[in-house]
Coordinates of C-alpha atoms and ligand atoms in Angstrom, one line a residue:
M1 CA -8.3 8.0 11.0
K2 CA -5.0 5.5 12.6
K3 CA -2.1 6.5 12.1
Q4 CA -0.3 4.9 10.1
D5 CA -3.2 5.8 7.8
I6 CA -1.9 9.8 7.6
V7 CA 1.4 8.7 6.6
N8 CA -0.1 7.7 3.0
L9 CA -2.0 11.3 2.8
S10 CA -1.2 13.5 0.0
W11 CA 0.3 16.5 1.5
D12 CA -2.3 18.2 0.0
E13 CA -5.4 15.7 1.1
F14 CA -3.4 15.9 5.1
D15 CA -3.9 19.8 4.8
E16 CA -7.5 19.3 3.8
M17 CA -7.9 16.6 6.8
R18 CA -6.6 18.9 9.1
D19 CA -8.5 22.3 8.3
P20 CA -11.7 21.7 5.6
R21 CA -12.4 24.1 4.0
P22 CA -16.0 25.5 4.3
D23 CA -18.3 24.2 1.5
A24 CA -18.8 28.1 0.6
N25 CA -20.8 26.9 -3.5
G26 CA -21.5 30.5 -4.3
F27 CA -20.4 29.5 -7.5
D28 CA -23.9 28.5 -9.7
A29 CA -22.6 30.4 -12.9
V30 CA -19.7 28.6 -12.8
V31 CA -21.6 25.8 -15.0
E32 CA -23.0 28.3 -17.4
R33 CA -19.5 30.0 -17.9
A34 CA -17.9 26.0 -18.0
I35 CA -16.7 26.1 -21.7
S36 CA -16.6 23.1 -23.5
R37 CA -13.9 21.6 -25.8
R38 CA -15.5 23.6 -28.6
G39 CA -16.1 26.9 -26.4
F40 CA -12.8 26.0 -25.5
L41 CA -11.2 26.0 -28.9
G42 CA -12.5 29.2 -28.9
G43 CA -10.8 30.3 -26.2
V44 CA -8.0 29.3 -28.5
L45 CA -8.5 31.3 -31.1
A46 CA -8.8 34.7 -28.6
F47 CA -5.3 33.3 -27.5
G48 CA -3.9 33.2 -30.8
S49 CA -5.0 35.9 -32.2
A50 CA -3.3 37.8 -28.7
A51 CA -0.6 35.4 -28.8
A52 CA -0.1 37.0 -32.9
V53 CA 0.2 40.0 -30.9
M54 CA 2.8 38.8 -28.7
G55 CA 4.2 37.6 -31.7
S56 CA 3.7 33.5 -31.6
G57 CA 1.4 31.6 -32.8
V58 CA -1.3 30.0 -30.8
L59 CA -4.0 28.9 -33.2
S60 CA -1.0 27.6 -35.0
S61 CA 0.4 26.3 -32.8
T62 CA -2.3 23.7 -32.1
T63 CA -3.7 22.6 -34.8
S64 CA -0.4 22.1 -36.2
A65 CA 0.0 20.0 -34.0
K66 CA -2.3 17.4 -34.4
A67 CA -1.6 17.1 -38.5
Q68 CA 2.8 17.3 -37.4
V69 CA 5.3 14.0 -37.7
S70 CA 6.5 14.5 -33.9
A71 CA 10.1 17.1 -34.6
F72 CA 11.3 15.6 -31.8
A73 CA 15.0 13.7 -31.8
F74 CA 13.1 10.9 -31.0
E75 CA 10.0 7.8 -30.8
P76 CA 7.5 9.0 -28.6
I77 CA 7.2 6.2 -25.9
G78 CA 3.5 4.3 -24.9
I79 CA 2.0 4.9 -21.8
A80 CA 3.1 2.0 -19.0
T81 CA 1.4 0.4 -16.1
D82 CA 4.1 -1.4 -15.0
H83 CA 7.6 -0.6 -12.4
D84 CA 9.5 0.3 -14.3
I85 CA 11.7 3.1 -16.6
H86 CA 10.8 3.3 -20.2
V87 CA 12.8 5.7 -22.5
P88 CA 12.0 6.0 -26.4
K89 CA 14.8 3.6 -28.8
G90 CA 17.8 5.0 -28.7
Y91 CA 18.4 6.0 -25.0
A92 CA 19.6 4.3 -22.1
W93 CA 19.1 5.0 -18.0
K94 CA 20.5 3.2 -15.2
T95 CA 19.9 4.6 -11.3
L96 CA 22.4 7.1 -10.3
V97 CA 21.7 7.6 -6.6
R98 CA 19.0 5.7 -4.4
W99 CA 18.1 6.5 -0.8
G100 CA 20.4 4.7 1.5
D101 CA 23.1 4.1 -0.7
P102 CA 26.6 6.4 0.4
L103 CA 27.9 9.7 0.4
F104 CA 31.1 8.6 2.1
K105 CA 33.3 4.7 3.1
E106 CA 31.7 4.8 6.5
A107 CA 28.2 3.9 5.6
E108 CA 29.2 2.0 2.6
G109 CA 26.2 -1.2 3.2
A110 CA 24.4 1.4 5.4
Y111 CA 21.4 0.4 4.0
S112 CA 19.7 -2.9 4.5
P113 CA 16.2 -3.5 2.4
E114 CA 15.0 -4.9 6.2
T115 CA 15.7 -2.2 8.4
G116 CA 15.9 0.7 5.9
V117 CA 19.0 2.8 7.2
S118 CA 19.7 3.0 11.0
V119 CA 19.8 6.6 13.0
D120 CA 23.7 7.4 13.1
M121 CA 24.3 6.7 9.6
S122 CA 21.0 8.5 8.1
D123 CA 23.7 11.8 7.2
K124 CA 25.6 10.6 5.6
V125 CA 23.6 8.7 2.8
F126 CA 22.0 10.2 -0.1
G127 CA 17.9 11.4 1.8
E128 CA 14.8 10.1 0.7
N129 CA 12.7 11.3 -1.7
T130 CA 14.1 13.1 -4.3
D131 CA 12.7 16.2 -6.0
G132 CA 14.7 19.3 -7.5
M133 CA 17.8 19.3 -8.5
E134 CA 19.7 21.4 -10.4
T135 CA 24.5 21.3 -11.8
F136 CA 27.3 23.0 -10.6
V137 CA 30.7 22.7 -12.2
D138 CA 33.5 24.0 -9.9
G139 CA 36.9 23.5 -11.9
D140 CA 37.2 19.9 -13.2
K141 CA 34.8 18.8 -10.7
T142 CA 31.0 18.1 -11.3
I143 CA 28.5 18.9 -8.7
L144 CA 24.4 18.1 -8.1
A145 CA 22.9 19.3 -5.3
I146 CA 18.8 17.6 -4.7
N147 CA 15.5 17.8 -2.5
S148 CA 14.8 15.5 -0.7
E149 CA 11.1 16.2 0.5
Y150 CA 9.6 14.8 2.5
V151 CA 9.7 10.8 4.1
N152 CA 7.7 8.2 3.7
P153 CA 7.7 6.1 7.7
K154 CA 6.7 3.2 7.1
I155 CA 9.2 2.6 4.7
N156 CA 11.8 4.3 5.9
L157 CA 11.2 3.1 9.9
P158 CA 11.9 -0.5 11.4
A159 CA 8.9 -2.6 11.0
A160 CA 7.7 -2.4 14.2
S161 CA 7.6 2.0 14.3
E162 CA 4.0 1.6 12.4
G163 CA 4.7 4.1 10.5
M164 CA 5.6 6.8 13.1
P165 CA 8.3 7.6 14.9
Q166 CA 8.1 5.9 18.0
N167 CA 11.0 7.9 20.3
A168 CA 13.5 10.6 19.9
D169 CA 15.9 8.6 17.6
E170 CA 13.2 7.9 15.3
V171 CA 12.6 11.7 15.0
R172 CA 16.0 12.2 14.6
L173 CA 16.0 9.4 12.0
L174 CA 13.0 11.1 9.4
K175 CA 15.1 14.4 10.2
N176 CA 18.7 12.9 8.4
M177 CA 16.7 11.6 5.3
Q178 CA 15.1 15.7 4.7
G179 CA 16.7 18.7 3.2
V180 CA 19.3 18.5 0.4
T181 CA 21.9 16.7 -0.4
V182 CA 25.2 18.0 -2.3
L183 CA 27.5 15.6 -4.5
E184 CA 29.9 15.0 -6.4
I185 CA 29.1 13.2 -9.8
A186 CA 32.2 11.6 -12.5
D187 CA 31.8 11.1 -15.7
S188 CA 31.6 7.1 -16.4
G189 CA 31.2 6.6 -19.6
D190 CA 27.7 5.4 -18.6
G191 CA 25.8 8.1 -17.2
Y192 CA 28.0 9.4 -14.3
E193 CA 29.3 8.0 -11.1
V194 CA 28.3 8.8 -7.8
V195 CA 32.4 10.2 -6.0
L196 CA 32.5 8.5 -2.8
D197 CA 34.2 11.0 0.3
S198 CA 33.9 13.8 -2.7
P199 CA 34.7 17.3 -0.2
Y200 CA 31.7 18.7 -2.3
N201 CA 29.3 16.0 -0.4
R202 CA 27.0 17.2 2.9
R203 CA 24.0 16.5 3.7
I204 CA 21.7 19.3 4.6
T205 CA 19.4 18.3 7.1
H206 CA 16.2 20.1 9.6
E207 CA 18.7 20.2 12.0
T208 CA 21.5 22.3 9.9
Q209 CA 22.5 25.4 11.3
M210 CA 21.1 28.6 8.7
T211 CA 20.9 32.4 8.9
M212 CA 18.2 34.7 7.6
D213 CA 18.6 37.6 6.1
G214 CA 15.9 40.0 4.4
P215 CA 13.3 42.9 5.8
A216 CA 11.6 40.2 8.2
A217 CA 15.2 38.7 9.2
G218 CA 15.4 40.0 13.6
S219 CA 11.9 40.3 13.2
D220 CA 9.8 39.4 16.4
L221 CA 7.8 37.3 14.1
V222 CA 10.6 34.9 13.7
K223 CA 12.2 35.6 17.5
T224 CA 12.0 32.1 19.2
N225 CA 13.6 30.8 22.6
A226 CA 16.5 28.9 21.2
D227 CA 16.9 32.2 19.0
P228 CA 16.3 35.6 20.3
E229 CA 17.6 37.3 18.0
G230 CA 15.2 36.0 15.0
V231 CA 18.4 35.2 12.4
S232 CA 19.8 31.9 13.4
P233 CA 17.1 29.2 12.6
K234 CA 18.1 25.8 12.1
G235 CA 16.9 23.3 9.3
T236 CA 14.7 23.3 5.7
M237 CA 12.4 21.0 5.1
N238 CA 9.6 20.1 2.9
N239 CA 11.7 21.2 -0.2
C240 CA 10.5 20.8 -3.2
G241 CA 11.5 22.2 -6.0
S242 CA 14.8 24.5 -6.9
G243 CA 16.6 27.1 -8.3
K244 CA 20.0 27.5 -9.8
T245 CA 21.3 31.9 -8.7
L246 CA 22.9 33.7 -12.0
W247 CA 26.1 33.5 -9.3
G248 CA 26.4 29.5 -9.2
T249 CA 24.7 29.2 -6.1
Y250 CA 21.3 26.1 -5.4
L251 CA 18.0 27.7 -4.2
T252 CA 16.3 25.0 -2.5
C253 CA 11.8 25.7 -2.2
E254 CA 10.5 25.1 1.5
E255 CA 6.8 23.8 0.6
N256 CA 4.8 22.3 2.6
F257 CA 6.4 23.0 6.0
N258 CA 3.2 23.7 8.1
G259 CA 2.7 20.0 8.4
Y260 CA 5.8 19.2 10.8
F261 CA 4.0 21.5 13.3
G262 CA 2.3 20.4 16.2
A263 CA 0.0 21.3 19.8
T264 CA 1.1 18.6 22.5
A265 CA -2.3 21.3 23.8
E266 CA -4.9 22.9 23.6
R267 CA -4.8 26.0 21.8
E268 CA -7.0 28.4 18.8
A269 CA -5.3 28.5 15.7
T270 CA -4.6 32.1 14.8
E271 CA -5.9 33.7 11.2
S272 CA -2.9 33.6 9.9
E273 CA -2.2 30.5 11.1
K274 CA -5.4 28.7 10.2
R275 CA -4.1 30.3 6.3
Y276 CA -1.0 28.3 5.8
G277 CA -2.7 25.3 7.6
I278 CA -0.4 25.4 11.6
G279 CA -2.0 23.7 13.9
G280 CA -3.7 20.6 15.5
E281 CA -1.2 17.1 14.8
G282 CA 2.1 17.4 12.5
R283 CA 2.2 14.6 10.0
Y284 CA 5.3 13.1 11.6
A285 CA 5.0 13.7 15.3
Y286 CA 7.8 15.7 16.1
E287 CA 6.0 17.9 18.3
K288 CA 6.1 15.1 21.4
F289 CA 9.7 14.6 21.2
E290 CA 10.8 17.9 20.6
E291 CA 10.1 21.2 21.7
R292 CA 10.9 23.5 18.2
F293 CA 8.3 21.5 17.2
D294 CA 5.5 22.6 19.3
L295 CA 3.5 24.9 18.8
S296 CA 2.3 25.3 22.1
K297 CA 5.6 25.8 23.3
E298 CA 7.3 27.8 20.1
P299 CA 4.5 29.2 18.0
N300 CA 6.4 31.2 15.8
E301 CA 8.9 28.0 14.3
P302 CA 7.0 27.8 12.2
N303 CA 7.6 31.4 10.8
R304 CA 11.3 30.2 10.4
H305 CA 10.5 28.0 7.6
G306 CA 8.8 28.0 3.9
W307 CA 11.5 30.3 2.8
V308 CA 13.4 29.8 -0.7
T309 CA 16.4 28.8 1.1
E310 CA 20.1 29.7 -1.0
I311 CA 22.8 27.7 -0.4
D312 CA 26.9 27.2 -2.2
P313 CA 27.5 23.8 -2.9
R314 CA 31.1 24.5 -4.0
D315 CA 32.1 25.5 -0.6
P316 CA 30.3 22.7 1.8
S317 CA 32.0 24.4 5.3
S318 CA 29.4 28.3 3.8
T319 CA 26.4 29.1 5.7
P320 CA 23.1 28.0 4.0
V321 CA 20.4 31.7 4.4
K322 CA 16.6 32.0 4.2
H323 CA 16.0 35.2 2.4
T324 CA 12.9 36.6 3.3
A325 CA 12.5 39.3 1.2
L326 CA 11.0 36.1 -1.2
G327 CA 7.8 35.5 0.8
R328 CA 7.1 33.4 3.4
F329 CA 4.7 30.4 1.6
K330 CA 4.7 26.9 -0.1
H331 CA 7.5 27.3 -2.5
E332 CA 7.7 25.1 -5.4
N333 CA 10.6 26.5 -6.9
A334 CA 12.3 29.5 -7.7
E335 CA 12.9 30.5 -11.3
M336 CA 16.0 33.2 -11.7
V337 CA 16.2 35.6 -14.6
Q338 CA 17.3 39.0 -15.7
A339 CA 15.8 42.7 -16.3
A340 CA 16.4 44.1 -18.8
D341 CA 18.4 46.5 -16.7
G342 CA 19.8 44.0 -15.3
R343 CA 17.9 43.4 -12.2
I344 CA 17.2 39.8 -10.3
V345 CA 13.9 38.6 -11.3
V346 CA 12.7 35.6 -9.5
Y347 CA 9.7 33.7 -10.1
M348 CA 7.7 31.3 -7.7
G349 CA 4.4 29.4 -7.0
D350 CA 2.8 29.2 -3.9
D351 CA 1.6 25.2 -4.6
E352 CA -1.9 25.6 -2.4
R353 CA -5.5 24.7 -4.6
G354 CA -6.3 28.7 -5.1
E355 CA -3.6 30.1 -4.0
F356 CA -0.8 32.8 -5.6
I357 CA 1.9 33.4 -8.2
Y358 CA 4.4 35.7 -7.1
K359 CA 7.7 37.4 -8.5
Y360 CA 10.3 39.2 -6.4
V361 CA 12.6 42.1 -8.3
S362 CA 16.0 43.1 -6.9
D363 CA 16.9 47.2 -5.8
K364 CA 20.1 46.5 -7.7
S365 CA 21.0 45.3 -11.4
W366 CA 23.6 42.6 -11.8
A367 CA 26.6 41.7 -14.1
E368 CA 28.5 38.8 -13.5
G369 CA 31.0 39.5 -11.1
Q370 CA 29.6 42.0 -9.1
P371 CA 28.9 41.2 -5.8
T372 CA 26.3 39.5 -5.2
D373 CA 25.2 40.9 -1.7
G374 CA 22.1 41.9 -1.4
L375 CA 20.2 41.0 -4.3
L376 CA 17.6 38.3 -2.8
S377 CA 17.7 41.0 0.4
N378 CA 17.0 43.8 -1.4
G379 CA 13.5 43.9 -4.3
T380 CA 10.2 44.0 -3.8
L381 CA 7.7 41.0 -3.5
Y382 CA 5.3 40.6 -6.6
V383 CA 2.0 39.4 -7.0
A384 CA -0.1 38.1 -9.9
K385 CA -3.1 39.2 -11.8
F386 CA -4.4 37.1 -14.5
N387 CA -6.8 39.1 -16.4
D388 CA -10.1 37.5 -18.2
D389 CA -9.1 39.6 -21.3
M390 CA -5.4 37.7 -21.3
T391 CA -3.3 40.0 -20.4
G392 CA -2.2 40.9 -16.2
E393 CA 0.1 42.6 -14.2
W394 CA 2.5 42.7 -10.9
L395 CA 0.8 43.7 -8.0
P396 CA 3.8 45.4 -5.7
L397 CA 3.2 44.5 -2.3
T398 CA 4.2 47.2 -0.4
P399 CA 3.0 48.8 3.4
E400 CA 1.2 51.3 1.1
S401 CA -0.4 48.6 -1.0
T402 CA -1.5 46.6 1.6
G403 CA -1.6 48.5 4.8
M404 CA 0.6 45.8 6.4
E405 CA 4.1 46.1 8.0
L406 CA 6.9 44.7 5.4
A407 CA 8.0 42.4 7.7
D408 CA 4.4 40.9 8.3
I409 CA 4.0 40.9 4.3
L410 CA 7.4 38.6 3.6
V411 CA 6.3 35.9 6.2
F412 CA 2.5 36.3 5.6
S413 CA 2.7 36.8 2.0
R414 CA -0.5 35.1 0.9
M415 CA -2.7 37.3 3.5
A416 CA -0.9 40.3 1.7
G417 CA -1.7 38.7 -1.6
S418 CA -4.8 38.6 -1.1
K419 CA -5.3 42.4 -0.2
V420 CA -5.3 43.2 -3.3
G421 CA -6.2 40.7 -5.4
A422 CA -4.0 38.4 -6.4
T423 CA -5.5 35.9 -8.8
T424 CA -6.3 32.7 -7.5
M425 CA -4.9 30.3 -8.7
D426 CA -4.6 25.7 -9.4
R427 CA -2.1 25.6 -7.4
P428 CA 1.2 26.3 -9.2
E429 CA 4.1 23.8 -9.1
W430 CA 7.2 24.5 -11.5
V431 CA 7.6 28.4 -13.3
A432 CA 10.3 27.2 -16.0
A433 CA 11.5 30.5 -18.1
N434 CA 12.5 29.9 -22.0
P435 CA 16.1 30.6 -22.3
L436 CA 15.3 31.9 -26.2
R437 CA 12.7 34.2 -25.6
V438 CA 11.3 36.9 -23.1
E439 CA 8.4 34.0 -22.2
V440 CA 7.6 32.5 -18.3
Y441 CA 6.2 29.0 -17.7
C442 CA 3.7 27.9 -15.0
A443 CA 2.6 24.3 -13.9
L444 CA -1.0 24.5 -12.8
T445 CA -1.3 20.7 -11.6
N446 CA -4.9 20.4 -10.4
N447 CA -7.4 21.8 -8.2
K448 CA -10.6 19.9 -7.6
N449 CA -11.6 23.6 -5.7
R450 CA -12.0 25.2 -8.4
G451 CA -15.1 26.7 -9.0
V452 CA -16.4 25.0 -5.6
K453 CA -14.3 26.6 -2.6
A454 CA -12.6 29.6 -1.6
N455 CA -9.1 29.7 -0.2
A456 CA -8.4 29.3 3.1
G457 CA -7.9 32.9 3.3
G458 CA -12.2 33.2 1.9
D459 CA -10.7 34.2 -1.4
E460 CA -13.1 32.5 -4.5
Q461 CA -11.8 30.7 -6.7
P462 CA -14.4 31.7 -9.5
V463 CA -13.5 29.4 -13.1
G464 CA -12.0 31.7 -15.9
G465 CA -8.8 34.3 -17.1
P466 CA -6.2 31.1 -16.9
N467 CA -7.9 28.7 -15.0
P468 CA -10.9 27.3 -16.3
R469 CA -12.3 24.8 -15.6
E470 CA -14.4 24.0 -12.8
T471 CA -13.1 21.2 -10.2
N472 CA -9.9 20.5 -12.8
N473 CA -8.3 17.4 -12.0
Y474 CA -6.0 17.3 -15.2
G475 CA -4.3 20.9 -14.8
Q476 CA -3.2 23.2 -17.3
I477 CA 0.5 25.5 -18.1
V478 CA -0.1 28.9 -18.0
R479 CA 2.5 31.0 -19.6
W480 CA 3.5 34.9 -20.1
R481 CA 5.2 37.3 -21.9
P482 CA 6.6 40.4 -20.2
A483 CA 5.6 43.5 -21.4
G484 CA 8.1 45.1 -23.7
E485 CA 10.4 41.7 -23.5
D486 CA 11.5 42.7 -19.7
H487 CA 11.1 41.0 -17.1
G488 CA 11.5 44.0 -14.5
A489 CA 8.1 44.7 -16.4
D490 CA 4.7 45.5 -14.5
G491 CA 2.6 43.9 -16.7
F492 CA 2.4 41.7 -19.2
T493 CA 0.1 39.1 -21.6
W494 CA -0.8 35.6 -21.5
D495 CA -2.3 32.7 -22.7
L496 CA -2.4 28.9 -22.1
Y497 CA 0.3 26.6 -23.8
V498 CA -1.7 23.3 -23.0
M499 CA -4.9 22.5 -21.2
A500 CA -4.7 18.3 -20.0
G501 CA -7.4 16.4 -20.6
N502 CA -8.9 12.8 -21.6
P503 CA -9.7 12.4 -25.4
T504 CA -10.8 9.0 -24.8
V505 CA -13.2 9.9 -22.0
Y506 CA -14.5 13.3 -22.5
D507 CA -15.5 15.7 -25.7
N508 CA -16.0 18.9 -23.8
V509 CA -13.3 21.0 -21.7
Y510 CA -12.4 18.3 -20.0
A511 CA -10.6 16.5 -23.4
G512 CA -8.1 19.1 -23.1
S513 CA -6.5 21.4 -25.6
E514 CA -6.1 20.9 -29.2
N515 CA -2.5 19.5 -28.5
V516 CA -3.8 16.6 -26.3
N517 CA -4.3 13.9 -28.4
E518 CA -4.9 9.6 -27.6
G519 CA -0.7 9.1 -28.0
N520 CA 0.4 12.3 -25.5
M521 CA -2.2 12.7 -22.7
F522 CA -1.6 12.7 -19.1
N523 CA -2.7 14.9 -16.4
S524 CA -1.4 17.0 -13.4
P525 CA 1.5 18.7 -14.9
D526 CA 4.0 19.8 -12.2
G527 CA 8.1 19.7 -12.9
M528 CA 9.3 21.8 -15.5
A529 CA 12.5 22.1 -17.4
F530 CA 13.4 24.1 -20.3
S531 CA 16.7 22.1 -21.9
S532 CA 19.2 24.9 -23.9
D533 CA 17.8 24.4 -27.0
G534 CA 14.8 25.7 -26.3
M535 CA 12.1 22.4 -25.6
L536 CA 9.6 22.8 -22.4
W537 CA 10.1 19.2 -20.4
I538 CA 6.9 18.4 -18.0
Q539 CA 7.4 16.1 -15.1
T540 CA 4.1 14.6 -14.1
D541 CA 2.8 13.5 -10.6
G542 CA -1.1 12.7 -10.8
D543 CA -3.0 10.0 -10.6
D544 CA -1.8 6.5 -12.4
S545 CA -4.6 4.7 -11.3
N546 CA -5.1 4.5 -15.8
E547 CA -8.8 4.2 -14.5
G548 CA -12.0 6.6 -14.9
E549 CA -11.2 9.9 -16.4
F550 CA -7.4 9.0 -16.2
A551 CA -7.4 5.5 -18.7
G552 CA -5.6 5.9 -21.4
Q553 CA -2.4 8.2 -19.0
G554 CA -0.7 5.6 -18.0
N555 CA 2.0 6.3 -15.1
N556 CA 3.4 9.4 -14.3
Q557 CA 5.8 10.0 -16.9
M558 CA 8.1 13.6 -18.7
L559 CA 7.0 15.3 -22.2
V560 CA 8.7 16.8 -23.6
G561 CA 6.7 20.2 -25.9
N562 CA 7.8 22.1 -28.5
P563 CA 7.0 26.1 -26.7
D564 CA 6.8 27.2 -31.2
T565 CA 4.8 24.0 -32.4
G566 CA 2.7 23.4 -29.3
E567 CA 3.3 19.7 -30.1
I568 CA 3.9 17.8 -26.6
A569 CA 5.8 14.3 -26.8
R570 CA 5.9 11.4 -24.2
F571 CA 9.2 10.5 -23.8
L572 CA 9.9 8.7 -20.3
T573 CA 6.9 6.7 -18.2
A574 CA 8.0 6.2 -14.6
P575 CA 7.4 3.4 -12.2
N576 CA 4.0 3.1 -11.4
G577 CA 3.9 4.6 -8.2
A578 CA 6.0 7.5 -8.7
E579 CA 5.7 11.1 -9.7
V580 CA 9.0 12.1 -11.6
T581 CA 10.4 15.3 -10.1
G582 CA 13.1 17.6 -11.2
L583 CA 15.8 17.6 -13.9
S584 CA 19.1 18.8 -14.5
W585 CA 21.2 17.9 -16.7
S586 CA 25.6 17.4 -17.0
P587 CA 27.6 20.3 -18.2
D588 CA 28.1 19.3 -21.6
G589 CA 24.1 18.3 -21.8
K590 CA 24.7 14.7 -22.6
V591 CA 23.4 13.1 -19.5
A592 CA 19.8 14.0 -17.9
F593 CA 19.2 13.7 -14.4
V594 CA 15.8 12.3 -13.2
G595 CA 14.0 12.1 -10.4
I596 CA 12.1 9.4 -9.4
Q597 CA 10.0 10.4 -6.0
H598 CA 8.4 7.6 -3.8
P599 CA 8.3 4.6 -6.6
G600 CA 5.8 1.6 -5.6
G601 CA 6.4 -2.4 -5.8
N602 CA 9.7 -3.0 -5.3
W603 CA 11.8 -0.6 -8.2
P604 CA 14.3 0.2 -8.6
D605 CA 15.7 -2.9 -6.5
G606 CA 13.0 -5.8 -7.4
N607 CA 13.5 -7.0 -3.7
G608 CA 12.9 -5.3 -0.2
K609 CA 11.9 -1.9 -0.2
P610 CA 10.8 0.9 -2.8
R611 CA 13.4 3.6 -3.0
S612 CA 13.5 6.5 -4.6
A613 CA 16.3 7.0 -7.0
V614 CA 18.0 9.7 -9.5
I615 CA 18.0 8.2 -12.8
A616 CA 20.4 9.2 -15.4
V617 CA 19.1 9.4 -19.1
W618 CA 22.1 9.7 -22.2
R619 CA 21.3 8.7 -26.2
E620 CA 23.3 5.5 -26.8
D621 CA 24.8 7.3 -30.1
G622 CA 26.0 10.1 -27.6
Q623 CA 24.7 13.6 -28.9
A624 CA 23.2 15.3 -25.9
I625 CA 20.0 15.0 -24.8
G626 CA 18.5 18.8 -24.6
Ligands
LIG1 FE1 6.1 19.6 -3.9 FE2 3.6 20.4 -5.8 O1 4.8 19.9 -5.0
LIG2 CA1 6.2 19.3 -7.1
LIG3 CA1 2.6 18.0 -7.0

C-alpha cells in the first residue's frame, strides 16, 4: 500500500494492516449459536424477565417502542445523504468553531482554504478532528475543553506534501493540530461564540509538558533518555472521548496512541507491543524526524501514552496529569460516578476488537469540598466479566489475581485482563451513566472479528452474552445495573438496550432488536451521553454508504434513546463522510454542542477544504434541549 493511501485508513484498519490477526477460526459452533431474529427476541424475553427482577422492563420497552407515538420533544427526522447538517423542525444550528479558527487575535486569518494553517499559527487555532468535550463554569464564564483526536494530513498539510510529513516542521504542524483545546465561549443568543484572547484559551498538544502519578509513575517501564525519572512525559495523543470529574476538571482519553510510534531500524516486537499494536512504521512518520517517536531509540516512550489525563480548564497554568492507576489501553472515554460509600468510580472502555471494559475504584471516599489528592492515583482497577445468564462481575486486577507486578498490571492492563478471564467485547466505545438511576450503558460499536478471530492476545471472541452476533457490522449497546444499586459493588446484571441492525435487508439477528425500525435505523453506536432529563443521546461512527446492508441508514447521525421505553428517535444527521462525536451542553441546558469529525465534501464552508467543527444546536423557542 502506498504511503499516501495509509492516511486514508481508519485507525482500526491501520492497526489490522500493520498487525494482521491470525485467522484462527476455531468457531465452527458459531453458526449454530448465531441467533435468528426470532431467537433473539426469545433472548429479549429472557432479558425482560431478568430486567423485571432489576426493576425495569426490557420486554415491555421493546414491544411498546414500535407502537408508541414519539414521546420525545421533537419530531424525528429522516436519513440524509448530503453534505449538510439536519435537525428537527423547531431547532436551529450553527458552526461554533472549526479547525483553524483563531483562539487569539494574532491568529485571525491564520486559516486559508489553499494552504490550511502555518506551523507558527498551528497551536493558536482550534485543533483538527474534534472529539470528546465537556463544559465547565468558572464564576460567570463558560469554558469548553475539546479533544482533537487525530489529523487528516492530505487536508492539513500543504499540497506538495502528498499526505505525509516531509520534514520536521510538517511533523510539528501535525502535532500542534492534535491534543486538547480549552476555550471560553460567551452566550451570543444564537448558540454562543468563541471569546478571542480569553485567559482560559489554551492548546495542549503532543508537546505539552505533563506529569504522571499512580503506581506506574517512576517505574522502569516509563523511563526514557529524556526523562530518566519516568514522571515527566510530554504530550497527550489521540484524544478520543472525554470525562468530567466531580470536582470540575477535564479527563481526556488517549486512544490509538500506538500508531504514532515507528521503528527506523529492524527490531522484533515484544509480546506487550504486539498486544498493543506497536511496531512497524508510524502513521505520520514522526519517528523519521524525532527520536522520541522512534522505537529503535526510545522503546519505553509508548508506555507513557494510552492513559487518562486530567486537565484543569479553569487554570491555564496547570500541568496535565496522566493517571496510571486507571490503566493503559486504547481509552475511549471515562465516566465518573460515586459508589454508595462515596468512593470514586470511573468506567472505561478499551476500543479494539475483543478488548475489555474496565472500572477504577478509589481507595478513599470523597464529598464536595474535600481534598481530591490521591483519588485518581490510589485505587483498584477492575475488568468486566459478562456471564451468559445476564449476570456479571468486576474482577480486580491485582498482583494476587494476575501474578503480575502492579506497575505491569497498569502499563499492560490488557494482558492483566486476559489473565483473569475478562470478556472480550465488540469494541467498547463510550460509557454513559444514567443520572436518574444506578445504571450504566456502553456502546459496542461493531466487530467484524466476532466469532472469526481471536484478539491480539489470543483470547477467543465467541458469539454470545452481550456480543451475540458473528461478524457484527452494526453494533449494540449493553447496559448494566450494579448489585445493590452501588457502583462500588463487585456484581451486576446486564441486558442489551439495543441491537443495531437493518430490518429492511434482514429478517434475522442482523435486523436488530425490536426497538430498531425502518424509521430510526443506524449502525455503529459510538459517542454517548445522558442529558440531565435522563435521555440517552447516541452518536454514530459507521458506514454511511447508504448501500447494501447499510441501505436506508444514510449519513452518520445522533439519536435519542429513552431508557424506560426503549424508544429511539433520530435527532440529527451529519454531512456525508463525517462521524458525530462529542456532546456537551451549555450551563442552562439550552444549547447542545456537538462534534462533527472528518466531514467529506466541502463542509461547512462550501469551498476549499472540509473542516471538522463543533456545532451549536438549540430550540428556537428557547426551551432546554436536554
Ligand atoms: Fe476514537 Fe473509539 O473512537
Ligand atoms: Ca469514538
Ligand atoms: Ca468509532
